């Protein structure tokens, strides 16, 4: 057995996931169709293939102790000039994502991982493309809005073709947290 590259993330559900993936491709990001739209909990991490059962058991424990929470995306941000990334901001659910990623990356667990940058939950919509396209992504998605109840996360493996494929979903063990009283549910807003 060799090594595999894994990642753990919260999928952005339909119709938002496909919509953002198509927009990302439209901005010229060649990786768009190989990466499901997501909020990262564990960035690409190389592990021994033999350790996958232990990784899955660990993730199952984290999920079983977890509880669903509201997720809301709104507007854009960027990591430029430090990193060539434009993203849609996570404005609700960020604290829960931060806690989850700490549990997933537990130094005592089977997939410990030091991060290159401080954790900042987000949904990438442009990465490593020319500045004009990055600017366009930032401007065109400035009014983007989406929300949903986050009910779990998934384990992915990166193939030799650089496409990320879901290995297993991990639903939370707790009940769904309802949206805040008085909030109107809505999907994405039209893009200019």
Coordinates of C-alpha atoms in Angstrom, one line a residue:
X1 CA 0.0 0.0 0.0
X2 CA 1.1 3.5 -0.7
X3 CA -0.1 7.0 0.2
X4 CA -3.3 8.8 -0.8
X5 CA -4.2 12.5 -0.6
X6 CA -7.4 13.1 1.3
X7 CA -9.4 16.2 2.3
X8 CA -12.4 16.7 4.6
X9 CA -15.0 19.3 3.8
X10 CA -18.6 20.5 4.1
X11 CA -20.2 20.3 0.7
X12 CA -22.1 23.4 -0.5
X13 CA -25.5 21.8 -1.4
X14 CA -27.5 22.1 -4.6
X15 CA -28.3 24.3 -6.4
X16 CA -25.6 26.5 -4.8
X17 CA -22.7 24.1 -5.3
X18 CA -23.2 23.6 -9.1
X19 CA -23.9 27.3 -9.5
X20 CA -20.7 28.4 -7.8
X21 CA -18.7 25.7 -9.6
X22 CA -20.0 26.9 -13.0
X23 CA -19.1 30.5 -12.0
X24 CA -15.6 29.4 -10.9
X25 CA -15.1 27.7 -14.3
X26 CA -16.4 30.8 -16.1
X27 CA -13.8 33.0 -14.4
X28 CA -11.2 30.7 -16.0
X29 CA -10.2 28.5 -13.0
X30 CA -9.2 25.3 -14.7
X31 CA -9.5 23.3 -11.4
X32 CA -13.2 24.2 -11.0
X33 CA -14.7 21.0 -12.4
X34 CA -12.3 18.7 -10.4
X35 CA -13.1 20.3 -7.0
X36 CA -16.7 20.0 -5.6
X37 CA -17.8 23.3 -4.1
X38 CA -17.0 23.2 -0.4
X39 CA -15.8 24.7 2.9
X40 CA -12.5 23.0 3.9
X41 CA -12.1 21.3 7.3
X42 CA -8.9 19.4 6.4
X43 CA -6.9 20.7 3.4
X44 CA -5.2 18.2 1.1
X45 CA -3.2 15.8 3.3
X46 CA -1.1 12.8 2.3
X47 CA -1.7 9.8 4.5
X48 CA -0.8 6.1 4.3
X49 CA -3.6 4.2 2.5
X50 CA -3.6 1.7 5.4
X51 CA -4.6 4.5 7.8
X52 CA -7.9 5.2 6.0
X53 CA -10.0 3.0 8.3
X54 CA -8.6 4.9 11.3
X55 CA -9.3 8.2 9.6
X56 CA -12.8 7.2 8.9
X57 CA -13.4 6.0 12.5
X58 CA -12.0 9.3 13.8
X59 CA -14.3 11.3 11.5
X60 CA -17.3 9.1 12.5
X61 CA -16.6 10.0 16.1
X62 CA -16.3 13.7 15.4
X63 CA -19.6 13.6 13.4
X64 CA -21.4 11.6 16.0
X65 CA -20.6 14.2 18.6
X66 CA -21.6 17.0 16.3
X67 CA -24.8 18.9 15.9
X68 CA -26.2 20.4 12.7
X69 CA -25.9 24.2 12.4
X70 CA -27.0 27.0 10.1
X71 CA -24.5 27.9 7.3
X72 CA -24.8 31.2 5.4
X73 CA -22.7 32.6 2.7
X74 CA -22.7 36.3 1.9
X75 CA -20.4 38.5 -0.3
X76 CA -16.8 38.0 -1.3
X77 CA -13.3 38.3 0.2
X78 CA -9.8 37.6 -0.9
X79 CA -6.5 36.4 0.5
X80 CA -4.5 38.4 -2.0
X81 CA -1.7 39.4 -2.0
X82 CA -0.7 36.6 0.4
X83 CA -2.5 33.9 -1.7
X84 CA -4.2 34.2 -5.1
X85 CA -7.7 33.3 -3.9
X86 CA -11.1 35.0 -4.1
X87 CA -13.8 33.5 -2.0
X88 CA -17.4 33.7 -0.9
X89 CA -17.5 34.5 2.8
X90 CA -19.0 32.2 5.5
X91 CA -20.9 34.7 7.6
X92 CA -22.9 32.2 9.7
X93 CA -21.5 28.8 10.8
X94 CA -17.8 30.0 10.8
X95 CA -17.4 29.2 14.6
X96 CA -18.8 25.7 14.1
X97 CA -16.5 25.1 11.1
X98 CA -13.5 26.3 13.1
X99 CA -14.3 23.9 16.0
X100 CA -14.9 21.0 13.5
X101 CA -11.6 21.5 11.7
X102 CA -9.8 21.5 15.0
X103 CA -11.4 18.2 15.9
X104 CA -10.7 16.7 12.5
X105 CA -7.1 17.8 12.6
X106 CA -6.6 16.6 16.2
X107 CA -2.9 16.2 16.8
X108 CA -3.6 12.9 18.6
X109 CA -5.8 11.7 15.7
X110 CA -4.9 9.7 12.6
X111 CA -4.7 12.8 10.3
X112 CA -2.9 15.6 12.3
X113 CA -2.1 18.5 10.1
X114 CA -0.4 21.9 10.7
X115 CA -1.9 24.7 8.6
X116 CA 0.2 26.9 6.4
X117 CA -2.2 29.9 7.2
X118 CA -4.6 30.5 10.1
X119 CA -8.0 28.7 9.5
X120 CA -10.6 30.9 7.8
X121 CA -13.7 29.1 6.6
X122 CA -14.6 30.2 3.0
X123 CA -15.8 28.9 -0.4
X124 CA -13.1 29.4 -3.1
X125 CA -14.5 30.8 -6.3
X126 CA -11.2 31.7 -8.0
X127 CA -7.7 30.4 -7.4
X128 CA -4.4 31.1 -9.2
X129 CA -6.0 32.9 -12.2
X130 CA -5.0 36.2 -13.7
X131 CA -5.7 39.4 -11.7
X132 CA -8.4 40.7 -14.0
X133 CA -10.4 37.5 -13.7
X134 CA -9.9 37.5 -9.9
X135 CA -11.2 41.1 -9.8
X136 CA -14.2 40.1 -11.9
X137 CA -15.0 37.2 -9.5
X138 CA -14.7 39.5 -6.5
X139 CA -17.0 42.1 -8.0
X140 CA -19.6 39.8 -9.6
X141 CA -20.2 37.7 -6.5
X142 CA -20.2 40.6 -4.1
X143 CA -24.0 40.2 -3.7
X144 CA -24.0 36.4 -3.5
X145 CA -26.2 34.9 -0.8
X146 CA -26.9 31.3 0.1
X147 CA -27.9 29.4 3.3
X148 CA -28.7 25.9 4.4
X149 CA -28.6 23.7 7.5
X150 CA -25.2 22.0 7.6
X151 CA -25.9 18.4 8.7
X152 CA -22.5 16.8 8.3
X153 CA -19.3 16.6 6.3
X154 CA -17.5 14.3 3.9
X155 CA -14.1 12.6 3.3
X156 CA -12.6 13.0 -0.2
X157 CA -9.7 11.5 -2.0
X158 CA -7.8 13.3 -4.8
X159 CA -7.3 11.0 -7.8
X160 CA -4.2 10.8 -10.1
X161 CA -6.3 13.0 -12.5
X162 CA -6.4 15.7 -9.7
X163 CA -10.2 15.2 -9.4
X164 CA -11.6 15.0 -5.8
X165 CA -14.0 12.2 -5.2
X166 CA -16.2 11.6 -2.2
X167 CA -15.3 8.5 -0.2
X168 CA -17.8 8.7 2.6
X169 CA -20.3 11.1 4.2
X170 CA -20.4 11.7 8.0
X171 CA -23.8 13.0 9.2
X172 CA -23.9 14.7 12.5
X173 CA -25.5 12.8 15.5
X174 CA -27.4 15.8 16.9
X175 CA -30.6 17.4 15.7
X176 CA -30.8 20.2 13.2
X177 CA -30.5 23.7 14.5
X178 CA -33.4 25.7 13.0
X179 CA -32.7 29.1 11.3
X180 CA -33.0 32.1 13.5
X181 CA -36.5 33.3 14.2
X182 CA -37.7 35.9 11.7
X183 CA -35.1 35.1 9.1
X184 CA -36.3 34.6 5.5
X185 CA -34.8 31.6 3.7
X186 CA -33.4 32.5 0.4
X187 CA -31.2 31.2 -2.3
X188 CA -28.6 33.0 -4.4
X189 CA -29.2 36.5 -5.8
X190 CA -29.0 37.1 -9.5
X191 CA -25.5 37.8 -10.7
X192 CA -24.8 40.9 -12.8

